[in-house]
Coordinates of C-alpha atoms in Angstrom, one line a residue:
X1 CA -5.9 26.6 13.9
X2 CA -8.5 24.1 13.1
X3 CA -10.6 22.6 16.0
X4 CA -13.8 20.8 16.6
X5 CA -16.8 22.4 15.1
X6 CA -19.7 23.2 17.5
X7 CA -22.9 21.2 17.2
X8 CA -25.2 23.1 15.1
X9 CA -28.8 23.8 15.5
X10 CA -31.4 21.6 13.5
X11 CA -31.1 24.0 10.4
X12 CA -27.5 23.8 10.3
X13 CA -26.6 27.0 12.2
X14 CA -25.9 27.9 15.8
X15 CA -28.7 28.9 18.1
X16 CA -28.6 31.7 20.8
X17 CA -28.4 30.5 24.4
X18 CA -26.6 27.2 23.7
X19 CA -23.0 26.4 24.9
X20 CA -21.6 26.5 21.4
X21 CA -23.3 29.8 20.6
X22 CA -21.9 31.4 23.8
X23 CA -18.3 30.2 23.1
X24 CA -18.6 31.9 19.7
X25 CA -20.1 35.1 21.1
X26 CA -17.1 35.3 23.6
X27 CA -14.7 34.8 21.1
X28 CA -16.0 37.6 18.8
X29 CA -16.7 39.9 21.7
X30 CA -13.2 39.6 23.3
X31 CA -11.6 39.9 19.9
X32 CA -13.3 42.9 18.8
X33 CA -13.3 44.2 22.3
X34 CA -9.3 44.5 22.0
X35 CA -10.0 47.1 19.4
X36 CA -12.6 49.0 21.4
X37 CA -10.4 48.7 24.6
X38 CA -7.4 50.2 22.7
X39 CA -9.5 53.1 21.3
X40 CA -10.8 54.2 24.8
X41 CA -7.5 53.5 26.6
X42 CA -5.4 55.5 24.0
X43 CA -7.8 58.3 24.4
X44 CA -7.3 58.6 28.1
X45 CA -3.5 58.2 27.8
X46 CA -3.2 61.0 25.2
X47 CA -2.1 63.9 27.7
X48 CA 0.6 61.6 29.2
X49 CA 1.9 60.5 25.8
X50 CA 2.1 63.8 24.7
X51 CA 4.1 64.9 27.9
X52 CA 6.3 61.9 27.9
X53 CA 7.2 62.1 24.1
X54 CA 7.0 65.9 23.8
X55 CA 4.3 65.9 21.3
X56 CA 2.0 68.5 19.8
X57 CA -1.8 68.3 18.9
X58 CA -0.7 66.9 15.6
X59 CA 1.3 64.2 17.1
X60 CA -1.5 63.3 19.4
X61 CA -3.9 63.2 16.3
X62 CA -1.5 60.8 14.5
X63 CA -1.4 58.5 17.4
X64 CA -5.2 58.0 16.7
X65 CA -5.3 58.6 12.9
X66 CA -2.4 56.3 12.0
X67 CA -4.6 53.4 13.3
X68 CA -7.7 54.8 11.9
X69 CA -6.4 55.5 8.3
X70 CA -5.0 51.8 8.0
X71 CA -8.1 50.2 9.5
X72 CA -10.4 52.2 7.2
X73 CA -8.3 51.5 4.2
X74 CA -7.9 47.7 4.7
X75 CA -11.0 46.7 6.4
X76 CA -13.0 46.0 3.3
X77 CA -10.1 43.9 2.1
X78 CA -10.0 42.1 5.4
X79 CA -13.7 41.3 5.0
X80 CA -13.3 40.1 1.5
X81 CA -10.3 38.1 2.5
X82 CA -12.4 36.4 5.2
X83 CA -15.1 35.6 2.7
X84 CA -12.5 33.9 0.6
X85 CA -10.2 32.0 2.8
X86 CA -12.4 31.7 5.9
X87 CA -13.8 34.1 8.4
X88 CA -12.3 32.4 11.5
X89 CA -8.8 32.1 9.9
X90 CA -8.9 35.8 9.0
X91 CA -10.0 36.9 12.5
X92 CA -7.5 34.9 14.2
X93 CA -4.7 36.3 11.9
X94 CA -6.0 39.6 12.7
X95 CA -5.8 39.0 16.5
X96 CA -2.2 37.8 16.3
X97 CA -1.2 41.0 14.3
X98 CA -2.9 43.2 16.6
X99 CA -1.2 41.6 19.7
X100 CA 2.3 41.9 18.2
X101 CA 1.8 45.6 17.2
X102 CA 0.5 46.3 20.6
X103 CA 3.9 44.8 22.2
X104 CA 5.7 47.3 19.6
X105 CA 3.7 50.3 20.8
X106 CA 4.5 49.5 24.3
X107 CA 8.1 49.7 23.6
X108 CA 8.0 52.9 21.5
X109 CA 10.8 55.5 22.2
X110 CA 9.2 58.3 20.1
X111 CA 6.0 59.5 18.5
X112 CA 7.0 58.3 15.0
X113 CA 7.6 54.9 16.4
X114 CA 4.5 54.8 18.2
X115 CA 2.6 55.9 15.1
X116 CA 4.1 53.2 13.2
X117 CA 3.0 50.6 15.8
X118 CA -0.5 52.1 15.5
X119 CA -0.4 51.5 11.9
X120 CA 0.3 47.8 12.3
X121 CA -2.3 47.5 14.8
X122 CA -4.7 49.1 12.1
X123 CA -3.7 46.1 9.9
X124 CA -4.7 43.8 12.6
X125 CA -8.0 45.6 13.3
X126 CA -8.6 45.5 9.6
X127 CA -8.6 41.6 9.7
X128 CA -10.3 40.9 13.0
X129 CA -13.0 43.6 13.1
X130 CA -15.2 42.6 10.1
X131 CA -14.6 39.0 10.9
X132 CA -16.2 39.2 14.4
X133 CA -19.6 40.6 13.0
X134 CA -19.5 38.4 10.0
X135 CA -19.0 35.3 12.1
X136 CA -22.1 36.2 14.0
X137 CA -24.0 36.8 10.9
X138 CA -23.1 33.6 9.1
X139 CA -22.9 31.3 12.2
X140 CA -26.3 32.0 13.9
X141 CA -29.8 31.3 12.8
X142 CA -31.6 34.4 11.2
X143 CA -34.0 34.8 14.0
X144 CA -31.1 35.1 16.6
X145 CA -29.0 37.3 14.7
X146 CA -30.3 40.7 15.8
X147 CA -30.2 39.4 19.4
X148 CA -26.6 38.2 19.1
X149 CA -25.4 41.4 17.5
X150 CA -27.2 43.3 20.1
X151 CA -25.4 41.2 22.8
X152 CA -22.1 41.8 21.0
X153 CA -22.6 45.4 21.1
X154 CA -23.4 45.4 24.7
X155 CA -20.7 42.8 25.7
X156 CA -18.1 44.6 23.6
X157 CA -19.1 47.4 25.7
X158 CA -17.5 45.8 28.6
X159 CA -14.0 46.6 27.1
X160 CA -15.1 50.2 26.7
X161 CA -16.3 50.3 30.3
X162 CA -13.3 48.6 31.7
X163 CA -10.9 50.3 29.3
X164 CA -11.0 53.9 30.5
X165 CA -10.9 53.0 34.3
X166 CA -8.3 50.2 34.1
X167 CA -6.3 52.2 31.5
X168 CA -6.5 55.4 33.6
X169 CA -5.3 53.4 36.5
X170 CA -2.4 51.9 34.6
X171 CA -1.4 55.3 33.3
X172 CA -1.5 56.9 36.8
X173 CA 0.1 54.1 38.8
X174 CA 2.7 52.7 36.2
X175 CA 3.0 54.2 32.6
X176 CA 1.0 54.8 29.4
X177 CA 3.1 51.9 28.0
X178 CA 1.3 49.3 30.1
X179 CA -2.1 50.2 28.3
X180 CA -0.8 48.3 25.2
X181 CA 0.2 45.2 27.1
X182 CA -3.5 44.6 28.1
X183 CA -3.9 43.2 24.6
X184 CA -1.6 40.3 24.9
X185 CA -3.5 37.9 27.3
X186 CA -6.8 38.9 25.6
X187 CA -5.2 37.8 22.2
X188 CA -4.1 34.5 23.6
X189 CA -7.6 33.8 24.8
X190 CA -9.2 34.6 21.6
X191 CA -6.9 32.6 19.5
X192 CA -7.4 29.5 21.6
X193 CA -11.1 29.8 22.0
X194 CA -11.7 30.5 18.3
X195 CA -9.5 27.5 17.2
X196 CA -11.6 25.2 19.3
X197 CA -15.2 26.5 19.2
X198 CA -15.8 28.9 16.3
X199 CA -17.1 27.3 13.0
X200 CA -15.4 28.1 9.8
X201 CA -17.5 30.0 7.3
X202 CA -16.7 31.4 3.8
X203 CA -18.6 32.6 0.8
X204 CA -18.2 29.8 -1.8
X205 CA -19.3 32.2 -4.6
X206 CA -16.6 34.7 -3.9
X207 CA -14.2 34.5 -6.8
X208 CA -11.5 36.7 -8.5
X209 CA -8.4 38.3 -7.1
X210 CA -8.5 40.5 -4.0
X211 CA -8.9 44.3 -4.9
X212 CA -5.4 45.3 -3.5
X213 CA -5.3 48.3 -5.8
X214 CA -8.6 49.5 -4.5
X215 CA -7.3 49.2 -0.8
X216 CA -4.2 51.2 -1.7
X217 CA -6.2 53.9 -3.2
X218 CA -8.4 54.1 -0.1
X219 CA -5.3 54.3 2.0
X220 CA -3.7 57.0 -0.1
X221 CA -6.9 59.2 -0.1
X222 CA -7.4 58.8 3.6
X223 CA -3.9 59.2 4.6
X224 CA -3.1 62.2 2.3
X225 CA -6.3 64.1 3.3
X226 CA -5.8 63.3 7.0
X227 CA -2.2 64.7 6.7
X228 CA -3.4 67.8 4.9
X229 CA -6.1 68.7 7.6
X230 CA -3.7 67.9 10.5
X231 CA -0.8 69.9 8.9
X232 CA -3.0 72.8 8.1
X233 CA -3.5 73.8 11.7
X234 CA 0.4 74.6 12.1
X235 CA 1.4 75.4 8.5
X236 CA -1.6 77.2 6.9
X237 CA -3.5 76.2 3.8
X238 CA -1.0 77.7 1.4
X239 CA 2.0 75.6 2.6
X240 CA 3.2 73.0 -0.1
X241 CA 3.3 70.3 2.8
X242 CA -0.5 71.0 3.0
X243 CA -1.5 71.6 -0.6
X244 CA 0.4 68.7 -2.1
X245 CA -1.2 66.0 0.0
X246 CA -4.6 67.6 -0.4
X247 CA -4.3 67.5 -4.2
X248 CA -2.9 63.9 -4.0
X249 CA -5.8 62.8 -1.7
X250 CA -8.5 64.2 -3.9
X251 CA -6.7 62.6 -7.0
X252 CA -6.5 59.2 -5.1
X253 CA -10.3 59.4 -4.4
X254 CA -11.2 60.2 -8.0
X255 CA -8.9 57.2 -9.1
X256 CA -10.6 55.0 -6.7
X257 CA -14.1 55.4 -8.3
X258 CA -12.5 55.1 -11.8
X259 CA -10.7 52.0 -10.9
X260 CA -13.4 50.3 -8.9
X261 CA -16.0 50.9 -11.7
X262 CA -13.8 48.9 -14.2
X263 CA -12.8 46.0 -11.9
X264 CA -14.4 42.8 -12.3
X265 CA -13.8 42.0 -8.6
X266 CA -14.1 45.3 -6.8
X267 CA -13.8 45.7 -3.0
X268 CA -17.5 46.1 -2.8
X269 CA -20.0 44.8 -5.2
X270 CA -21.9 47.7 -6.8
X271 CA -25.2 46.1 -6.4
X272 CA -24.9 46.6 -2.5
X273 CA -25.1 50.5 -3.0
X274 CA -28.4 50.0 -5.0
X275 CA -30.0 48.6 -1.7
X276 CA -31.7 51.8 -0.2
X277 CA -31.6 50.4 3.4
X278 CA -28.0 49.7 3.1
X279 CA -27.1 53.2 1.8
X280 CA -29.3 54.8 4.6
X281 CA -27.5 52.8 7.4
X282 CA -24.3 53.8 6.2
X283 CA -25.2 57.5 5.9
X284 CA -26.4 57.4 9.5
X285 CA -23.3 55.6 10.7
X286 CA -21.1 58.3 9.0
X287 CA -22.5 61.4 10.9
X288 CA -23.2 59.7 14.2
X289 CA -19.6 58.0 14.4
X290 CA -18.1 61.5 13.2
X291 CA -19.8 63.2 16.2
X292 CA -18.6 60.4 18.6
X293 CA -14.9 60.5 17.2
X294 CA -14.7 64.2 18.0
X295 CA -16.4 63.8 21.5
X296 CA -14.1 61.0 22.7
X297 CA -10.9 62.6 21.3
X298 CA -11.5 66.0 23.0
X299 CA -13.4 65.1 26.1
X300 CA -10.9 63.1 28.1
X301 CA -8.3 65.8 27.2
X302 CA -10.8 68.5 28.5
X303 CA -11.3 66.8 31.7
X304 CA -7.6 66.3 32.5
X305 CA -6.2 69.6 31.3
X306 CA -9.2 72.0 32.4
X307 CA -11.1 70.3 35.1
X308 CA -7.7 68.8 36.5
X309 CA -8.9 65.1 36.3
X310 CA -6.3 62.2 36.8
X311 CA -6.2 59.8 33.9
X312 CA -8.1 57.2 35.9
X313 CA -10.8 59.8 36.8
X314 CA -11.1 61.0 33.3
X315 CA -11.6 57.4 32.0
X316 CA -14.1 56.8 34.8
X317 CA -16.0 59.8 33.9
X318 CA -17.4 58.3 30.7
X319 CA -18.1 54.9 32.4
X320 CA -21.9 55.4 32.4
X321 CA -22.0 55.4 28.6
X322 CA -20.6 51.9 28.3
X323 CA -22.6 50.6 31.3
X324 CA -25.7 51.7 29.8
X325 CA -24.7 50.1 26.5
X326 CA -23.8 46.8 28.3
X327 CA -27.1 46.7 30.3
X328 CA -29.4 47.5 27.5
X329 CA -28.0 46.9 23.9
X330 CA -29.2 43.4 23.8
X331 CA -32.8 44.6 24.7
X332 CA -32.3 47.5 22.2
X333 CA -31.5 44.8 19.3
X334 CA -34.5 42.7 20.3
X335 CA -37.0 45.7 20.4
X336 CA -35.6 46.8 16.9
X337 CA -36.4 43.2 15.7
X338 CA -39.9 43.5 16.9
X339 CA -40.9 47.1 15.8
X340 CA -38.3 47.7 13.2
X341 CA -35.2 49.9 13.3
X342 CA -36.5 53.2 12.1
X343 CA -37.9 54.8 15.4
X344 CA -34.7 53.8 17.4
X345 CA -32.4 55.1 14.6
X346 CA -34.3 58.4 14.4
X347 CA -34.7 59.0 18.1
X348 CA -31.4 57.7 19.4
X349 CA -29.1 60.2 17.5
X350 CA -31.3 63.0 18.6
X351 CA -30.9 62.0 22.2
X352 CA -27.2 61.7 21.5
X353 CA -27.2 65.4 20.2
X354 CA -28.9 66.6 23.4
X355 CA -26.1 65.0 25.6
X356 CA -23.5 66.6 23.5
X357 CA -25.0 70.0 23.9
X358 CA -25.0 69.4 27.6
X359 CA -21.3 68.8 27.3
X360 CA -20.8 72.4 26.3
X361 CA -21.3 73.3 30.1
X362 CA -18.2 71.3 31.0
X363 CA -15.8 73.8 32.0
X364 CA -13.2 74.7 34.9
X365 CA -14.9 74.2 38.1
X366 CA -17.7 72.0 36.8
X367 CA -19.0 69.3 39.1
X368 CA -19.1 65.8 38.0
X369 CA -22.5 65.0 39.4
X370 CA -24.2 68.2 38.3
X371 CA -22.6 68.6 34.8
X372 CA -20.6 65.9 33.5
X373 CA -22.6 62.9 34.6
X374 CA -25.9 64.1 33.1
X375 CA -24.4 64.7 29.8
X376 CA -22.7 61.3 29.5
X377 CA -25.7 59.5 30.8
X378 CA -27.9 61.2 27.8
X379 CA -25.2 60.2 25.4
X380 CA -25.2 56.8 26.6
X381 CA -28.9 56.5 26.5
X382 CA -28.9 57.7 22.9
X383 CA -26.0 55.4 21.8
X384 CA -27.7 52.4 23.6
X385 CA -31.0 53.2 21.5
X386 CA -29.0 53.6 18.1
X387 CA -25.9 51.2 17.9
X388 CA -27.5 47.7 17.8
X389 CA -30.3 48.6 15.2
X390 CA -27.9 50.6 13.2
X391 CA -25.5 47.7 13.0
X392 CA -28.0 45.0 12.4
X393 CA -29.9 47.1 9.8
X394 CA -26.6 47.4 7.9
X395 CA -25.9 43.9 7.8
X396 CA -29.5 42.5 7.4
X397 CA -30.0 44.8 4.3
X398 CA -27.8 42.5 2.2
X399 CA -27.6 38.8 1.3
X400 CA -25.8 36.3 3.6
X401 CA -23.0 35.8 1.1
X402 CA -22.1 39.4 1.5
X403 CA -21.9 39.2 5.2
X404 CA -18.2 40.0 5.4
X405 CA -18.3 42.7 2.8
X406 CA -21.2 44.4 4.5
X407 CA -19.6 44.4 7.8
X408 CA -16.5 45.8 6.3
X409 CA -18.3 48.6 4.7
X410 CA -20.2 49.6 7.8
X411 CA -17.1 49.4 9.9
X412 CA -15.1 51.3 7.2
X413 CA -17.4 54.1 7.1
X414 CA -17.6 54.5 10.9
X415 CA -13.7 54.5 11.3
X416 CA -13.3 56.8 8.4
X417 CA -15.9 59.2 9.9
X418 CA -14.0 59.1 13.2
X419 CA -10.7 59.8 11.3
X420 CA -12.3 62.7 9.8
X421 CA -13.6 64.2 12.9
X422 CA -10.2 63.8 14.8
X423 CA -8.4 65.4 11.8
X424 CA -10.8 68.4 11.1
X425 CA -12.5 69.2 14.3
X426 CA -9.5 70.6 16.2
X427 CA -8.6 72.6 13.2
X428 CA -12.1 74.0 12.8
X429 CA -12.2 75.3 16.5
X430 CA -8.7 76.5 16.5
X431 CA -7.1 73.7 18.6
X432 CA -3.6 73.3 17.1
X433 CA 0.0 73.2 18.0
X434 CA 0.2 73.1 21.9
X435 CA -3.2 74.6 22.4
X436 CA -4.3 71.7 24.5
X437 CA -1.8 72.7 27.2
X438 CA -3.8 76.0 27.4
X439 CA -6.9 75.5 29.8
X440 CA -8.6 78.8 28.3
X441 CA -8.0 78.0 24.6
X442 CA -8.8 74.2 25.0
X443 CA -12.1 75.0 26.8
X444 CA -13.3 77.5 24.5
X445 CA -12.4 75.2 21.6
X446 CA -14.1 72.3 23.3
X447 CA -17.3 74.0 23.7
X448 CA -17.4 74.9 19.9
X449 CA -16.7 71.5 19.0
X450 CA -19.4 69.9 21.0
X451 CA -21.9 72.1 19.2
X452 CA -20.5 70.8 15.9
X453 CA -20.7 67.2 17.0
X454 CA -24.3 67.8 18.2
X455 CA -25.3 69.1 14.8
X456 CA -23.8 66.0 13.3
X457 CA -25.5 63.6 15.5
X458 CA -28.9 65.3 15.1
X459 CA -28.4 64.9 11.2
X460 CA -28.2 61.2 11.8
X461 CA -31.6 61.1 13.3
X462 CA -33.1 63.2 10.3
X463 CA -31.3 60.9 7.8
X464 CA -32.6 57.8 9.5
X465 CA -36.2 59.1 9.4
X466 CA -35.8 60.0 5.6
X467 CA -34.1 56.8 4.5
X468 CA -34.6 53.9 6.8
X469 CA -37.6 51.5 6.4
X470 CA -38.9 48.9 8.6
X471 CA -38.9 45.5 7.0
X472 CA -42.3 44.3 6.0
X473 CA -43.7 41.9 8.6
X474 CA -44.4 38.1 8.0
X475 CA -48.1 37.6 7.4
X476 CA -49.8 35.2 9.8
X477 CA -49.4 31.5 8.7
X478 CA -52.4 30.4 6.5
X479 CA -54.2 27.4 8.0
X480 CA -53.4 24.1 6.4
X481 CA -55.8 23.2 3.5
X482 CA -58.2 20.4 4.0
X483 CA -56.9 16.9 2.5
X484 CA -59.5 17.2 -0.3
X485 CA -58.3 20.6 -1.4
X486 CA -56.3 20.4 -4.5
X487 CA -54.4 22.9 -6.6
X488 CA -52.8 24.5 -3.6
X489 CA -50.4 27.3 -4.9
X490 CA -46.7 27.3 -3.8
X491 CA -45.4 30.6 -2.7
X492 CA -41.7 30.4 -3.3
X493 CA -39.2 33.0 -2.5
X494 CA -39.2 36.4 -0.9
X495 CA -39.6 40.1 -2.0
X496 CA -37.1 42.1 0.0
X497 CA -38.6 45.6 0.4
X498 CA -39.9 47.9 -2.4
X499 CA -36.6 47.8 -4.4
X500 CA -35.3 44.5 -3.3
X501 CA -34.7 41.5 -5.6
X502 CA -36.4 38.2 -5.4
X503 CA -34.4 35.8 -3.4
X504 CA -34.7 32.1 -1.8
X505 CA -34.3 33.8 1.5
X506 CA -34.6 37.2 2.6
X507 CA -32.0 38.9 4.8
X508 CA -34.4 41.7 6.1
X509 CA -37.4 39.5 6.9
X510 CA -39.4 40.6 3.9
X511 CA -43.0 39.7 2.9
X512 CA -43.5 36.4 1.1
X513 CA -44.9 36.7 -2.3
X514 CA -45.8 34.3 -5.2

């Protein structure tokens, strides 16, 4: 998989706007875009999968959560693996695994087999997703990183934009199985481009063994708790099939904390969680992505089962969200770089919350232009404002050597939040069993769920205002001293924020100090 290394910029890193930089961006966008594409396409296809494979709500939840559990459990391991053996190599491996699992999903004869294929897709996603962002963070010059991450956010939105429309068309014209076959040519493109154009990067200081026990405990905790929440809707909270997984999941979570504190090489270096900016960015990620997970799981079902949309119409209904992100995410990243991320991360989730409250009006007989479109446009504007600064803040808060781990943590919490929403939200609003096939019950539950998601999104804005701080600006360069001036004091190092360590370079653009 080794290929020619792109010509670097003068400082040894790639520059935005150059041919090598564009190839690297293309590989990371299309690779991660496969995962985004799959998420949006599978959501649109859920009613058809349920009808074809005779699935209840619980089965449809596991079609999503089978992927999310494994992705959330292994993504930190994937980031750590990339730091050790090479981010490009791990990224390519993830793409290949994801493609093979997609082929298996396309051939699945039953819900259990489909869920198994989705589990393997989660393994591939755990390898490729952190690698895409870590490659950008480690390959480009610091001044270009927010711009490139913003471009990544926007261009990856192409997959989200094309996915619902193309996937809905495939579902209506052919079969839901065709949606998984879309990944195969994309995977071939990524593997070839990455081999030729993406530079290999790794963390030379990363040592010790991979934390496999930690990853397994995360999987056990997330899987058992998800099983318990999903099963409770049909069996009730006193059923042993609910109680036993619930206790096991909580036990695994406690064991994870104990094991990670004692390991010399944990999945996440403990010092990362002493960085206030990193903590804040991930807390905002949790609540915002939980809200999004609930909306995108239920909205396409509501549109098809209550408003009578076809799969392609339901997919196209949310197109404005991704078109807005495609058009303006790069500019959003650039704006955050100029003014700092706090304002956008505060206002953006509040705008998203307003859009989710507007979605409560989507009911039988609602017109697209008068009801659905205004809501999705407001959600899209909020996400465009939020996503690029949120992602870049989480990554910029830590040193470059932790790029893979930081990317893995941020992606893990976003996927785990979506997983929790998909598992818990239908139970909270009474959508269990075959309730999604009853338009009246579905519509009542959908309206309640949108209120809950709005509260979650708004809490993200409050958390950002309380916890996120703008990096200190670089002071204006002092004039060069006259030749006869002696004793000029050097000013080595940076001080990265109020609580940051003294470093040779500052990932958040902190103020130079003596």
